[in-house]
GROMACS .gro file of C-alpha atoms in nm:
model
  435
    1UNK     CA    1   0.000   0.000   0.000
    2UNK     CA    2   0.264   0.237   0.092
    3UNK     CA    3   0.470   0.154  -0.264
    4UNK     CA    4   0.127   0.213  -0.421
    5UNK     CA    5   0.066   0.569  -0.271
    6UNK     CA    6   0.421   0.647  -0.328
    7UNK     CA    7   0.416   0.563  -0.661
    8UNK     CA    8   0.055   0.757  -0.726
    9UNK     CA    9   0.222   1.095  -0.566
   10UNK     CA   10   0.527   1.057  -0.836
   11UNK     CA   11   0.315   1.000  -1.122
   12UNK     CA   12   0.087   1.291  -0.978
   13UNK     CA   13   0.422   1.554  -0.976
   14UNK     CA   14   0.536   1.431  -1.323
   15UNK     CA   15   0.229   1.471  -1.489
   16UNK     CA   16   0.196   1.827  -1.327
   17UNK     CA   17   0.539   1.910  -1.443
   18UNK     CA   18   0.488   1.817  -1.794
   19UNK     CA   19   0.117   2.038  -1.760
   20UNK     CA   20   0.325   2.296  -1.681
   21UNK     CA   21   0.612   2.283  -1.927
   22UNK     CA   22   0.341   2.217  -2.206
   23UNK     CA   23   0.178   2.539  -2.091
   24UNK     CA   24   0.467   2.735  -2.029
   25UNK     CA   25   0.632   2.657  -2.332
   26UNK     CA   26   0.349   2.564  -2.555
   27UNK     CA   27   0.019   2.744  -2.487
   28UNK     CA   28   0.063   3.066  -2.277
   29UNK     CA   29   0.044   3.366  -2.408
   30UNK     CA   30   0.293   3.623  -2.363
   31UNK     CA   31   0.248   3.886  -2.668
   32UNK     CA   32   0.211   4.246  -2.653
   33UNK     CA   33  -0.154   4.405  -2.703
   34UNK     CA   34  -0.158   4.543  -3.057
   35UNK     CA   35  -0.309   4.901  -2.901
   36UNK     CA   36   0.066   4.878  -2.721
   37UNK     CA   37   0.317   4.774  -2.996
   38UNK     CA   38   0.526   5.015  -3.072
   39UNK     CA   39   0.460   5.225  -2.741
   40UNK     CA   40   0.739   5.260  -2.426
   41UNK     CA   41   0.583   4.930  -2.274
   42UNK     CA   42   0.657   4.736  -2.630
   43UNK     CA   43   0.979   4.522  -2.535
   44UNK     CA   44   1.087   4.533  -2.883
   45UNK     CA   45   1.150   4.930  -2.874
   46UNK     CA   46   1.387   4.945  -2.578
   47UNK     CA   47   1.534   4.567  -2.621
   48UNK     CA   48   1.726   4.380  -2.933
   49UNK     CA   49   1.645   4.107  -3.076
   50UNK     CA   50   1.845   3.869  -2.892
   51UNK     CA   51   1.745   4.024  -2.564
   52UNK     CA   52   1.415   3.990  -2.640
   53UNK     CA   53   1.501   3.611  -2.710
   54UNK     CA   54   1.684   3.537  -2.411
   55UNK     CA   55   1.377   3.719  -2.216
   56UNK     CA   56   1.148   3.475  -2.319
   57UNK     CA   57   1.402   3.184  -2.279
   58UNK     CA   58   1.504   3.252  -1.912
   59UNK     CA   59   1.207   3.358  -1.783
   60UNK     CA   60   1.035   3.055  -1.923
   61UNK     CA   61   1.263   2.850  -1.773
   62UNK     CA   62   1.236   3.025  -1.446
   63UNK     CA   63   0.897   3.049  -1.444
   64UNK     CA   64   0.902   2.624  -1.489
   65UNK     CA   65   1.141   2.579  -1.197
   66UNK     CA   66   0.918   2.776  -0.947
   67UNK     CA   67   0.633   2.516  -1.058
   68UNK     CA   68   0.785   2.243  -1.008
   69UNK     CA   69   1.002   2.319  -0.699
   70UNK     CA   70   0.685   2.409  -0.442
   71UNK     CA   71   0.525   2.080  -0.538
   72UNK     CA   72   0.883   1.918  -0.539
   73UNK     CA   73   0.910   1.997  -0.132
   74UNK     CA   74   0.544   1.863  -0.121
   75UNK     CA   75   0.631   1.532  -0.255
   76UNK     CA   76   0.930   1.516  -0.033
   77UNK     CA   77   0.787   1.559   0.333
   78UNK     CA   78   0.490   1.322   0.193
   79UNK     CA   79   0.767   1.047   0.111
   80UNK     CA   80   0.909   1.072   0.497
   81UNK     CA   81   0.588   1.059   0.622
   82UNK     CA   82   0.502   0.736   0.436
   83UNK     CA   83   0.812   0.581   0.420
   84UNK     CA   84   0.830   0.624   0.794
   85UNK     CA   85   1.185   0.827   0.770
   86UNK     CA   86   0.996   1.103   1.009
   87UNK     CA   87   0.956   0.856   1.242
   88UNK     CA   88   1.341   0.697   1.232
   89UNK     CA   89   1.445   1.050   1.272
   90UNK     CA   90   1.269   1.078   1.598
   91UNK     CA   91   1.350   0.731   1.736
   92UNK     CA   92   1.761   0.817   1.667
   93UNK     CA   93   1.706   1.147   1.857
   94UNK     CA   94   1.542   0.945   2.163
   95UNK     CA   95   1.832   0.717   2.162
   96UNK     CA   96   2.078   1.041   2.204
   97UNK     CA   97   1.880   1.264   2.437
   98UNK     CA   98   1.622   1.201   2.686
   99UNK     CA   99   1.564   1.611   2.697
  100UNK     CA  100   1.278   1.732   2.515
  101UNK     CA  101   1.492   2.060   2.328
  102UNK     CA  102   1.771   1.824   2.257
  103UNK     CA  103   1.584   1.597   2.110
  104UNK     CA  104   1.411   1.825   1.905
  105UNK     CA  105   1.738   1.989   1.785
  106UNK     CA  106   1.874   1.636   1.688
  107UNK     CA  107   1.535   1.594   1.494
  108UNK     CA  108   1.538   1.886   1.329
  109UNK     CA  109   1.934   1.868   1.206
  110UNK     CA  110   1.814   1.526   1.055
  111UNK     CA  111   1.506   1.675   0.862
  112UNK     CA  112   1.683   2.030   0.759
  113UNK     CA  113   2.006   1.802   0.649
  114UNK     CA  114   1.768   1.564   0.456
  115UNK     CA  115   1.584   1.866   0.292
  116UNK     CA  116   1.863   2.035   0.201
  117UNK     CA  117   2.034   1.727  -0.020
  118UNK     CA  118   1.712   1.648  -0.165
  119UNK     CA  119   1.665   2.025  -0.279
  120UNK     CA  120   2.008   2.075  -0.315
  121UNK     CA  121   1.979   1.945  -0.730
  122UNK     CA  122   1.697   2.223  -0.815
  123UNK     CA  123   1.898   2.467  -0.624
  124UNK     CA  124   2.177   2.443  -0.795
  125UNK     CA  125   2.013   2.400  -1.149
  126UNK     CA  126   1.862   2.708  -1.101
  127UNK     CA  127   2.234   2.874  -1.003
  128UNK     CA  128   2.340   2.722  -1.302
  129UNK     CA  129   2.095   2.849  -1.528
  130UNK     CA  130   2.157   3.220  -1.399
  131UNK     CA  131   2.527   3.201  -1.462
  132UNK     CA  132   2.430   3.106  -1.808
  133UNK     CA  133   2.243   3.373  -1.850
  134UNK     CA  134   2.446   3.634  -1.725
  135UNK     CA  135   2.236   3.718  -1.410
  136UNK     CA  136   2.413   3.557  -1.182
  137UNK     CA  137   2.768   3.683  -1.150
  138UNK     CA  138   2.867   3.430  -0.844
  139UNK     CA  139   3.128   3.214  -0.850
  140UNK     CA  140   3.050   2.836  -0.669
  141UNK     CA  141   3.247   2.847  -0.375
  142UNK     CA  142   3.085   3.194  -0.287
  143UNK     CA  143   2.711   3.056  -0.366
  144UNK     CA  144   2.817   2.720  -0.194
  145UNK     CA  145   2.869   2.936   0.078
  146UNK     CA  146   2.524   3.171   0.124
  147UNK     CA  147   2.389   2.823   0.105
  148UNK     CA  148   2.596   2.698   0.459
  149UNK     CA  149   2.484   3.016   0.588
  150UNK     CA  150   2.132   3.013   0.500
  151UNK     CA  151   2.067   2.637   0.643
  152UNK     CA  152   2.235   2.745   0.965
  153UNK     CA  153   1.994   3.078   0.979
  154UNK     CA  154   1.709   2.843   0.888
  155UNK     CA  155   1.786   2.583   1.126
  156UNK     CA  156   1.844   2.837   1.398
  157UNK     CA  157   1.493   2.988   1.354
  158UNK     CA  158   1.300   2.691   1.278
  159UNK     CA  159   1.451   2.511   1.604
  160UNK     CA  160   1.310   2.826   1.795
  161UNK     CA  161   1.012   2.800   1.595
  162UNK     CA  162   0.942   2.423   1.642
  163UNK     CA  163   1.032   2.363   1.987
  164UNK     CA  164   0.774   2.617   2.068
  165UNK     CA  165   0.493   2.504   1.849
  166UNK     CA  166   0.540   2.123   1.976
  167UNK     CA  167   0.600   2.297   2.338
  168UNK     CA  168   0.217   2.441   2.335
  169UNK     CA  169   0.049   2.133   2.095
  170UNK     CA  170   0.180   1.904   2.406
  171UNK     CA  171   0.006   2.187   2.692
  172UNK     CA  172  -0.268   2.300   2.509
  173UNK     CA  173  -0.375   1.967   2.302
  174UNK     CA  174  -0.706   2.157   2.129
  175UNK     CA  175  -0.605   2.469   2.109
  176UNK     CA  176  -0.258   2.496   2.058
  177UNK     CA  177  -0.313   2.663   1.709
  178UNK     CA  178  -0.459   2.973   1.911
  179UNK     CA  179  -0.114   2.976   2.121
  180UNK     CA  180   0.089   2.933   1.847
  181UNK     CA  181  -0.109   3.247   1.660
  182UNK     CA  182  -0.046   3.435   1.935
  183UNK     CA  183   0.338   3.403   2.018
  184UNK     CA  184   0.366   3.459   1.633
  185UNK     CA  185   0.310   3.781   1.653
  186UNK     CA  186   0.575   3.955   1.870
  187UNK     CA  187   0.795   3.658   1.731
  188UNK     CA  188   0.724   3.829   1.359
  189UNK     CA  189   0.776   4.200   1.458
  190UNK     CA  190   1.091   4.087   1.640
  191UNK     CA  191   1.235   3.915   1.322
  192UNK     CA  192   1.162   4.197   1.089
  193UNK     CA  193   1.327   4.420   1.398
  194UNK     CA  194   1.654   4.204   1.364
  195UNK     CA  195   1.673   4.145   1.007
  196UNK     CA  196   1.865   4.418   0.881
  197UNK     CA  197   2.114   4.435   1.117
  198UNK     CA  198   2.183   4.044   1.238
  199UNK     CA  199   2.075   3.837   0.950
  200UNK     CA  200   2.125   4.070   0.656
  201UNK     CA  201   2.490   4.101   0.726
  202UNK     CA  202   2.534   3.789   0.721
  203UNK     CA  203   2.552   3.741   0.318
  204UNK     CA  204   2.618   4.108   0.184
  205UNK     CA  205   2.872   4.392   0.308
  206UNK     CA  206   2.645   4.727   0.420
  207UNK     CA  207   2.826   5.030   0.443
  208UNK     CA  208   2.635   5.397   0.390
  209UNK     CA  209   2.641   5.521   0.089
  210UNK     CA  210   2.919   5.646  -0.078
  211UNK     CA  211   2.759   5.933  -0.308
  212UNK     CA  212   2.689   6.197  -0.078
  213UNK     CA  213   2.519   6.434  -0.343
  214UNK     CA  214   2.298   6.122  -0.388
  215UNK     CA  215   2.225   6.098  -0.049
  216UNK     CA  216   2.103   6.432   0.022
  217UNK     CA  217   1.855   6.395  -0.249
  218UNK     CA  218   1.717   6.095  -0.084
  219UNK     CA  219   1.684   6.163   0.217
  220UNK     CA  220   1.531   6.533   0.120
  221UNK     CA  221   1.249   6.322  -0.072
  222UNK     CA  222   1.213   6.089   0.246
  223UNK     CA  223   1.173   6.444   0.488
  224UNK     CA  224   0.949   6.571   0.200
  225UNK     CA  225   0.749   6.240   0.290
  226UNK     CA  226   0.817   6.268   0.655
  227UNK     CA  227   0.997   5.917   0.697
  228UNK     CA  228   1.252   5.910   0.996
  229UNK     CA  229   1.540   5.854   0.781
  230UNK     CA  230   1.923   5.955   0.847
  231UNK     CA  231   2.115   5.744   0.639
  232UNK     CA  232   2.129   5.557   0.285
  233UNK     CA  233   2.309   5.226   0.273
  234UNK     CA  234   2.478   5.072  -0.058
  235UNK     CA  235   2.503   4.677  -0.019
  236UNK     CA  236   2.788   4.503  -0.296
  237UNK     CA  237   2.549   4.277  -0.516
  238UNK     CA  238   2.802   4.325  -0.822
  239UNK     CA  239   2.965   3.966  -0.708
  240UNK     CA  240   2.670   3.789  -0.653
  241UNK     CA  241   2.448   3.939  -0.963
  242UNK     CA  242   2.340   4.164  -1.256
  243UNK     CA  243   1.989   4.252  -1.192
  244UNK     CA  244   1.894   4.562  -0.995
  245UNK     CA  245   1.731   4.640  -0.661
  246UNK     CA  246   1.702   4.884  -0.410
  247UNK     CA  247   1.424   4.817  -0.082
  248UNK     CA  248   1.332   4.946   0.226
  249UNK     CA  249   1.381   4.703   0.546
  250UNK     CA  250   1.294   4.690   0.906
  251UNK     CA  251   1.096   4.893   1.148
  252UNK     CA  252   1.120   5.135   1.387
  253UNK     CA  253   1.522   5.241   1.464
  254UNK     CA  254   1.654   4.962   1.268
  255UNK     CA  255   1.436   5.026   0.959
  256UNK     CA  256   1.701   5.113   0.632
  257UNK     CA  257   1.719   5.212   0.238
  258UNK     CA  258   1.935   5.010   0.098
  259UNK     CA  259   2.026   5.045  -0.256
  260UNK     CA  260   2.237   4.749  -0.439
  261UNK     CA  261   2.583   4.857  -0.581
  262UNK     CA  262   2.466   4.736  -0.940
  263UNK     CA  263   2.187   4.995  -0.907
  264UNK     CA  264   2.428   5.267  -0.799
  265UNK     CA  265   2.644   5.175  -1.104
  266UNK     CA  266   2.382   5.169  -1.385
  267UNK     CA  267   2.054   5.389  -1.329
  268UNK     CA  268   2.085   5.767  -1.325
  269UNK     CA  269   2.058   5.988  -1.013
  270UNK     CA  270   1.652   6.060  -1.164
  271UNK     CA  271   1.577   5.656  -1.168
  272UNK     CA  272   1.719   5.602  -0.793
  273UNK     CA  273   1.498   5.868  -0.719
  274UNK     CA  274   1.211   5.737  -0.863
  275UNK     CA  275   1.312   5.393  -0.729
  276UNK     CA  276   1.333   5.593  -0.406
  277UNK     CA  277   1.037   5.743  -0.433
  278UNK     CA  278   0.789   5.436  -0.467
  279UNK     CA  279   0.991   5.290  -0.202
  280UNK     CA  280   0.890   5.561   0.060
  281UNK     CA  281   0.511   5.573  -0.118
  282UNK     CA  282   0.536   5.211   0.084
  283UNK     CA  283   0.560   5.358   0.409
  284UNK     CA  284   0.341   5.663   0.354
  285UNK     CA  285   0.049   5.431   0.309
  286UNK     CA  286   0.162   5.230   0.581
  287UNK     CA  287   0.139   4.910   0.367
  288UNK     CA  288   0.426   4.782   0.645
  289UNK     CA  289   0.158   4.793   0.873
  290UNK     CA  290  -0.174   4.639   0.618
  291UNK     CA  291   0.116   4.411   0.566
  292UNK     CA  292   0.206   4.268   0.903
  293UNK     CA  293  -0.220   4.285   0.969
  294UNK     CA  294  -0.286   4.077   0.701
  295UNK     CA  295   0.015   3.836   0.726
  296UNK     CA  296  -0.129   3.778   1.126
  297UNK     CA  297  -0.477   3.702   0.990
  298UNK     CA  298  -0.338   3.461   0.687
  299UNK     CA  299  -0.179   3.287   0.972
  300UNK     CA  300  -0.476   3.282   1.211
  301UNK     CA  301  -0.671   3.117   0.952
  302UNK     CA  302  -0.396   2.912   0.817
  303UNK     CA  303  -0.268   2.766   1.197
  304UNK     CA  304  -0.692   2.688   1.228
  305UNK     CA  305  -0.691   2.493   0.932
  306UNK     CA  306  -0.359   2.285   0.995
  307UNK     CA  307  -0.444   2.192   1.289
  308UNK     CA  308  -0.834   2.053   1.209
  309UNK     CA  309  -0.625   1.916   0.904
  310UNK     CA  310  -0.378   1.751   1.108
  311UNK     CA  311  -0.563   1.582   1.327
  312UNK     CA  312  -0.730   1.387   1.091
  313UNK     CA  313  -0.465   1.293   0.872
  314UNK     CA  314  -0.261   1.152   1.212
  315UNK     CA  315  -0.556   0.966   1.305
  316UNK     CA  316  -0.623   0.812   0.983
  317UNK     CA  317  -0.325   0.771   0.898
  318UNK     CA  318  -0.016   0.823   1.141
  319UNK     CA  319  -0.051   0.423   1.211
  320UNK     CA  320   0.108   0.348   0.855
  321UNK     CA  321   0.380   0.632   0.952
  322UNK     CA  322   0.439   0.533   1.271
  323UNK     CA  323   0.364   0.871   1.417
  324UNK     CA  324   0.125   0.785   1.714
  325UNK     CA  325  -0.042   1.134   1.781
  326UNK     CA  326  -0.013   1.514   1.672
  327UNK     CA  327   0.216   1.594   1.944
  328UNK     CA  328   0.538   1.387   1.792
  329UNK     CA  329   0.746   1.580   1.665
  330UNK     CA  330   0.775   1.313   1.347
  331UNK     CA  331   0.409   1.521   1.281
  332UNK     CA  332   0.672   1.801   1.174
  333UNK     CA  333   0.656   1.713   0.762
  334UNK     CA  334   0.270   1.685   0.785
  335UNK     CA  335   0.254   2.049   0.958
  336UNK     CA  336   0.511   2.141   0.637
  337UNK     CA  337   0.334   1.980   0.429
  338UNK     CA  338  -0.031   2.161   0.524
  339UNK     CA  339   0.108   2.502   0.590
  340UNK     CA  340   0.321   2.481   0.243
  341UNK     CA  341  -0.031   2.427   0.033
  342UNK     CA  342  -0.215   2.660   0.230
  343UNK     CA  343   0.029   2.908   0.142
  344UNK     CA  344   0.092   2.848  -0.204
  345UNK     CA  345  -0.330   2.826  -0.252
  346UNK     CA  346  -0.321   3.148  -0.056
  347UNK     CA  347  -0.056   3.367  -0.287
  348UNK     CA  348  -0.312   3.465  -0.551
  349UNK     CA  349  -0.492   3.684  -0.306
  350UNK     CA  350  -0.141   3.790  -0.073
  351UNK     CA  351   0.003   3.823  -0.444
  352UNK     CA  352  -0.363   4.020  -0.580
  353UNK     CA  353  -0.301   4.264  -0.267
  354UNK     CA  354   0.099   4.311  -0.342
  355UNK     CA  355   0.047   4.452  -0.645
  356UNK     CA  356  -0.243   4.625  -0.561
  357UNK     CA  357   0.027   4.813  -0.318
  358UNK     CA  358   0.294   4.836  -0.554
  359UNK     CA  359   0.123   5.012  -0.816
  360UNK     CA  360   0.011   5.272  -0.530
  361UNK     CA  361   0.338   5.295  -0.443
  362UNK     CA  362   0.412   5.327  -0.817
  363UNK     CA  363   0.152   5.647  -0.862
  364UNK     CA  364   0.307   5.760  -0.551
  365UNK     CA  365   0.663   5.773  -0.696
  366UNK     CA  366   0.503   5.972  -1.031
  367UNK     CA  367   0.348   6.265  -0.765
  368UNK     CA  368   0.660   6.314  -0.603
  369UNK     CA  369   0.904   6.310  -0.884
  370UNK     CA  370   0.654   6.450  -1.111
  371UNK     CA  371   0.921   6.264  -1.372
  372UNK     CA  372   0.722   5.992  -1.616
  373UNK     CA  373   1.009   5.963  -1.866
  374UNK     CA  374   1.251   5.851  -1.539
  375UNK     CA  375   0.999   5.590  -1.411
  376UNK     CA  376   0.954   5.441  -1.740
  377UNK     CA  377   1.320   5.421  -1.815
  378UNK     CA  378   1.369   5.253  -1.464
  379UNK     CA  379   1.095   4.953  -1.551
  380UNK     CA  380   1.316   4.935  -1.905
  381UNK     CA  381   1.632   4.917  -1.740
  382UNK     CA  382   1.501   4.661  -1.437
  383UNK     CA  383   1.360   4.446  -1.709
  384UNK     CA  384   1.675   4.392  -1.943
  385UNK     CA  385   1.882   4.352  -1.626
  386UNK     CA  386   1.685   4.061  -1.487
  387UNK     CA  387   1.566   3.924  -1.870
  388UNK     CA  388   1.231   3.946  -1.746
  389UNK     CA  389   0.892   3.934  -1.946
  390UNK     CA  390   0.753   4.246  -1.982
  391UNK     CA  391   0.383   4.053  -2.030
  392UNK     CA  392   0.402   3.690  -1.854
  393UNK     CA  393   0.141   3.387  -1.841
  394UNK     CA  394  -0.195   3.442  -1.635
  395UNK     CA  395  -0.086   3.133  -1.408
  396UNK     CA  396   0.248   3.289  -1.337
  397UNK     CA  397   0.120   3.648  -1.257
  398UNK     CA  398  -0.136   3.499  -1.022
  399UNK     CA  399   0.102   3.274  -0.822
  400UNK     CA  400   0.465   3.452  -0.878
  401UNK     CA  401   0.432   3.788  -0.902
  402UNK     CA  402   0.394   4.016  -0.609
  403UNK     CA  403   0.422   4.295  -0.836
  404UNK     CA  404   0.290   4.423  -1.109
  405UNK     CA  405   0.404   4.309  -1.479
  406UNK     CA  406   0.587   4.543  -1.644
  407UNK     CA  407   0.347   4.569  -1.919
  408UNK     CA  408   0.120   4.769  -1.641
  409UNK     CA  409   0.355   4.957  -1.477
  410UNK     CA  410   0.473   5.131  -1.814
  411UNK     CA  411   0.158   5.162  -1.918
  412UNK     CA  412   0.005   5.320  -1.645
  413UNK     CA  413   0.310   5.572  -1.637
  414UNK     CA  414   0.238   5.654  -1.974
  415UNK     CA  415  -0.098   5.729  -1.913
  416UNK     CA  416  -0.041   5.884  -1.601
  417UNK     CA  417  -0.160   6.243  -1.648
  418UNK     CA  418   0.112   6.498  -1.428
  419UNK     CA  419  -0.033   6.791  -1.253
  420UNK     CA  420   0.219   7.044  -1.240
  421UNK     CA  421   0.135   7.362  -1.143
  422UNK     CA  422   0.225   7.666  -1.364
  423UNK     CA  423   0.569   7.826  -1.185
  424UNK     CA  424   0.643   7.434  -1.002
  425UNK     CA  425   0.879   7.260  -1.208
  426UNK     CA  426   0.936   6.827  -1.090
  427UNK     CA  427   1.135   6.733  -0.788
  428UNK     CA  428   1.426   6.614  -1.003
  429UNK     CA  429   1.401   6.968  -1.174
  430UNK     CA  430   1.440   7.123  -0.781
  431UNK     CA  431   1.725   6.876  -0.697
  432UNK     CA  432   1.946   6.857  -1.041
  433UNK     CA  433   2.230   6.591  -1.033
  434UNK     CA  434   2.517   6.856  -0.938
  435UNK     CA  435   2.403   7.060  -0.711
   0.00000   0.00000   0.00000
């Protein structure tokens, strides 16, 4: 029986895979609108024709290897589950430890350890493919390396994370989901309060930025906002990549701009500012906030469901898997498992309200720059750095893309209608480059 339902989950992921390369490669549409050929949002006016080739190419490609990696990690914790590897983990880490943290931390080493060689193939296919492309400008060793970090930094939260959650599913038996919802919260805040200044550093070098002239031009647009801000960081992305990016982390005193090196090097002063600009429209709306609301709720409902969920797979089936109740912490792949389709079933709406943000934070940037031809250059310039489609599949915009395509971001700057003000002239008109 367990051979059989083995075998039905493998057929189930390789006929979803091929679904997906037929319709990736095969049937989705990814053309321009003939009312927009020929207009700023047309790939084919600001990119060659092998760009536009290689576009296509990669961010099929990409697109393909997001598919099939989510359901990938599915099929995995199912196998341990009904192979009864969950179960051997927890029976070695009895043998070593009688102590309930110990012997989740022995657990847990097993399972990350396991994960991380049965991922480790799609990982580094997908490295691969970047360095063939010319996105990725890492060399192994270094990538070999953010990978040892980041399973450490995973490990290091998720035993936190885990020996808590079993902690309150062993006190509270009914309601542990409730507990768990509610330690998740400062838990959350606390992470996003560390982030840039523990964990960040831990892959990139920060350093403030370099360009002074720059830096008084962003941080007058952030006092013109009213955002808190004192200083502009640079991070060196130039080793590890091509593409461009600049964000705002954190909250409260630890919150940062951070632009990426690669940025710095290849936009002009007007584009940073633009970049800046929707940036800060982020945190004038307060969509930090909306976001960490509606993150808490998603989990409130999600924690419910897992746990009804759960429980009935464990007593239907834990027998077979040799995990006696809910409580073991050989449970921990179903609780993946559950939490990991929730999620992904969940992205079209956290991914409908993302860009729903974005693009406010895009019409924000357009008000305070009052400079369209800047904001449509900087979509341009982020798309043939990262070889990404300027008008990708339905599926993939409803399950990848937090923000909008590119296709609607030019487009709605080119449509955008400015309101300047006889006598006002933009803020990049205020604030030339050499001032």
């Amino acid at each position: 029986m367990i051979r059989k339902w083995a075998m039905r989950a493998i057929i189930a992921y390789l006929l979803f895979g091929l679904a997906i390369f037929l319709y990736l490669f095969y049937l989705a549409d990814t053309s321009i609108p003939e009312a927009l050929k020929g207009t700023n949002a047309d790939p084919a006016t600001f990119l060659n024709g092998r760009e536009l080739e290689l576009s296509e190419e990669y961010s099929r490609i990409r697109n393909l290897m997001f598919f099939l990696a989510t359901p990938y990690e599915w099929l995995f914790y199912y196998l341990l589950l009904i192979f009864g590897v969950s179960a051997l983990f927890e029976r070695s880490a009895k043998h070593i430890s009688k102590f309930f943290i110990a012997r989740t931390a022995i657990y847990l080493f097993w399972l990350s350890l396991a994960s991380f060689v049965v991922m480790f193939p799609l990982s580094y296919l997908s490295y691969t493919i970047s360095k063939s492309y010319n996105i990725s400008t890492q060399i192994f060793p270094a990538w070999m390396k953010d990978k040892v970090i980041d399973f450490w930094v995973q490990y290091a939260t998720m035993l936190i994370i885990i020996t808590v959650l079993y902690a309150l599913m062993r006190k509270y038996k009914r309601r542990w989901w409730l507990a768990a919802w509610v330690v998740s919260v400062p838990f959350s805040i606390f992470m996003m309060f560390i982030q840039p200044v523990v964990i960040d550093p831990l892959y990139n070098d920060f350093y403030p930025l370099k360009d002074k002239h720059l830096e008084a031009k962003i941080l007058a647009i952030a006092k013109e906002a009213d955002i808190p801000a004192e200083h502009v960081y640079e991070v060196d992305m130039s080793t590890k990549t091509n593409s461009l990016n600049a964000y705002v982390t954190g909250v409260g005193s630890n919150s940062r701009i951070v632009l990426w090196d690669t940025t710095l090097e290849r936009l002009s002063d007007e584009e940073i500012l633009f970049i800046m600009a929707h940036e800060m429209g982020h945190y004038v709306e307060k969509h930090i906030y909306k976001g960490i609301a509606g993150y808490l709720l998603l989990t409130f409902v999600g924690l419910w469901l897992t746990a009804k969920l759960m429980e009935k797979w464990i007593s239907r089936r834990g027998k077979e898997w040799k995990v006696e109740k809910v409580t073991n912490i050989s449970s921990l792949p179903a609780f993946l498992l559950i939490t990991s389709i929730l999620l992904f079933l969940a992205s079209p709406l956290s991914n409908w309200v993302s860009r729903y943000q974005e693009m406010r934070a895009d019409t924000y940037a357009i008000k305070m720059t009052q400079d369209k031809e800047a904001g449509i250059q900087t979509f341009q310039s982020l798309t043939k750095a990262g070889l990404s489609q300027v008008n990708p599949p339905i599926l993939v915009k409803i399950f990848r893309y937090g923000h909008p395509t590119m296709l609607e971001r030019i487009k709605m700057i080119q449509e955008y209608q400015l309101n300047i003000p006889k006598g006002e002239e933009s803020f990049s008109e205020k604030n030339p480059p050499n001032f």
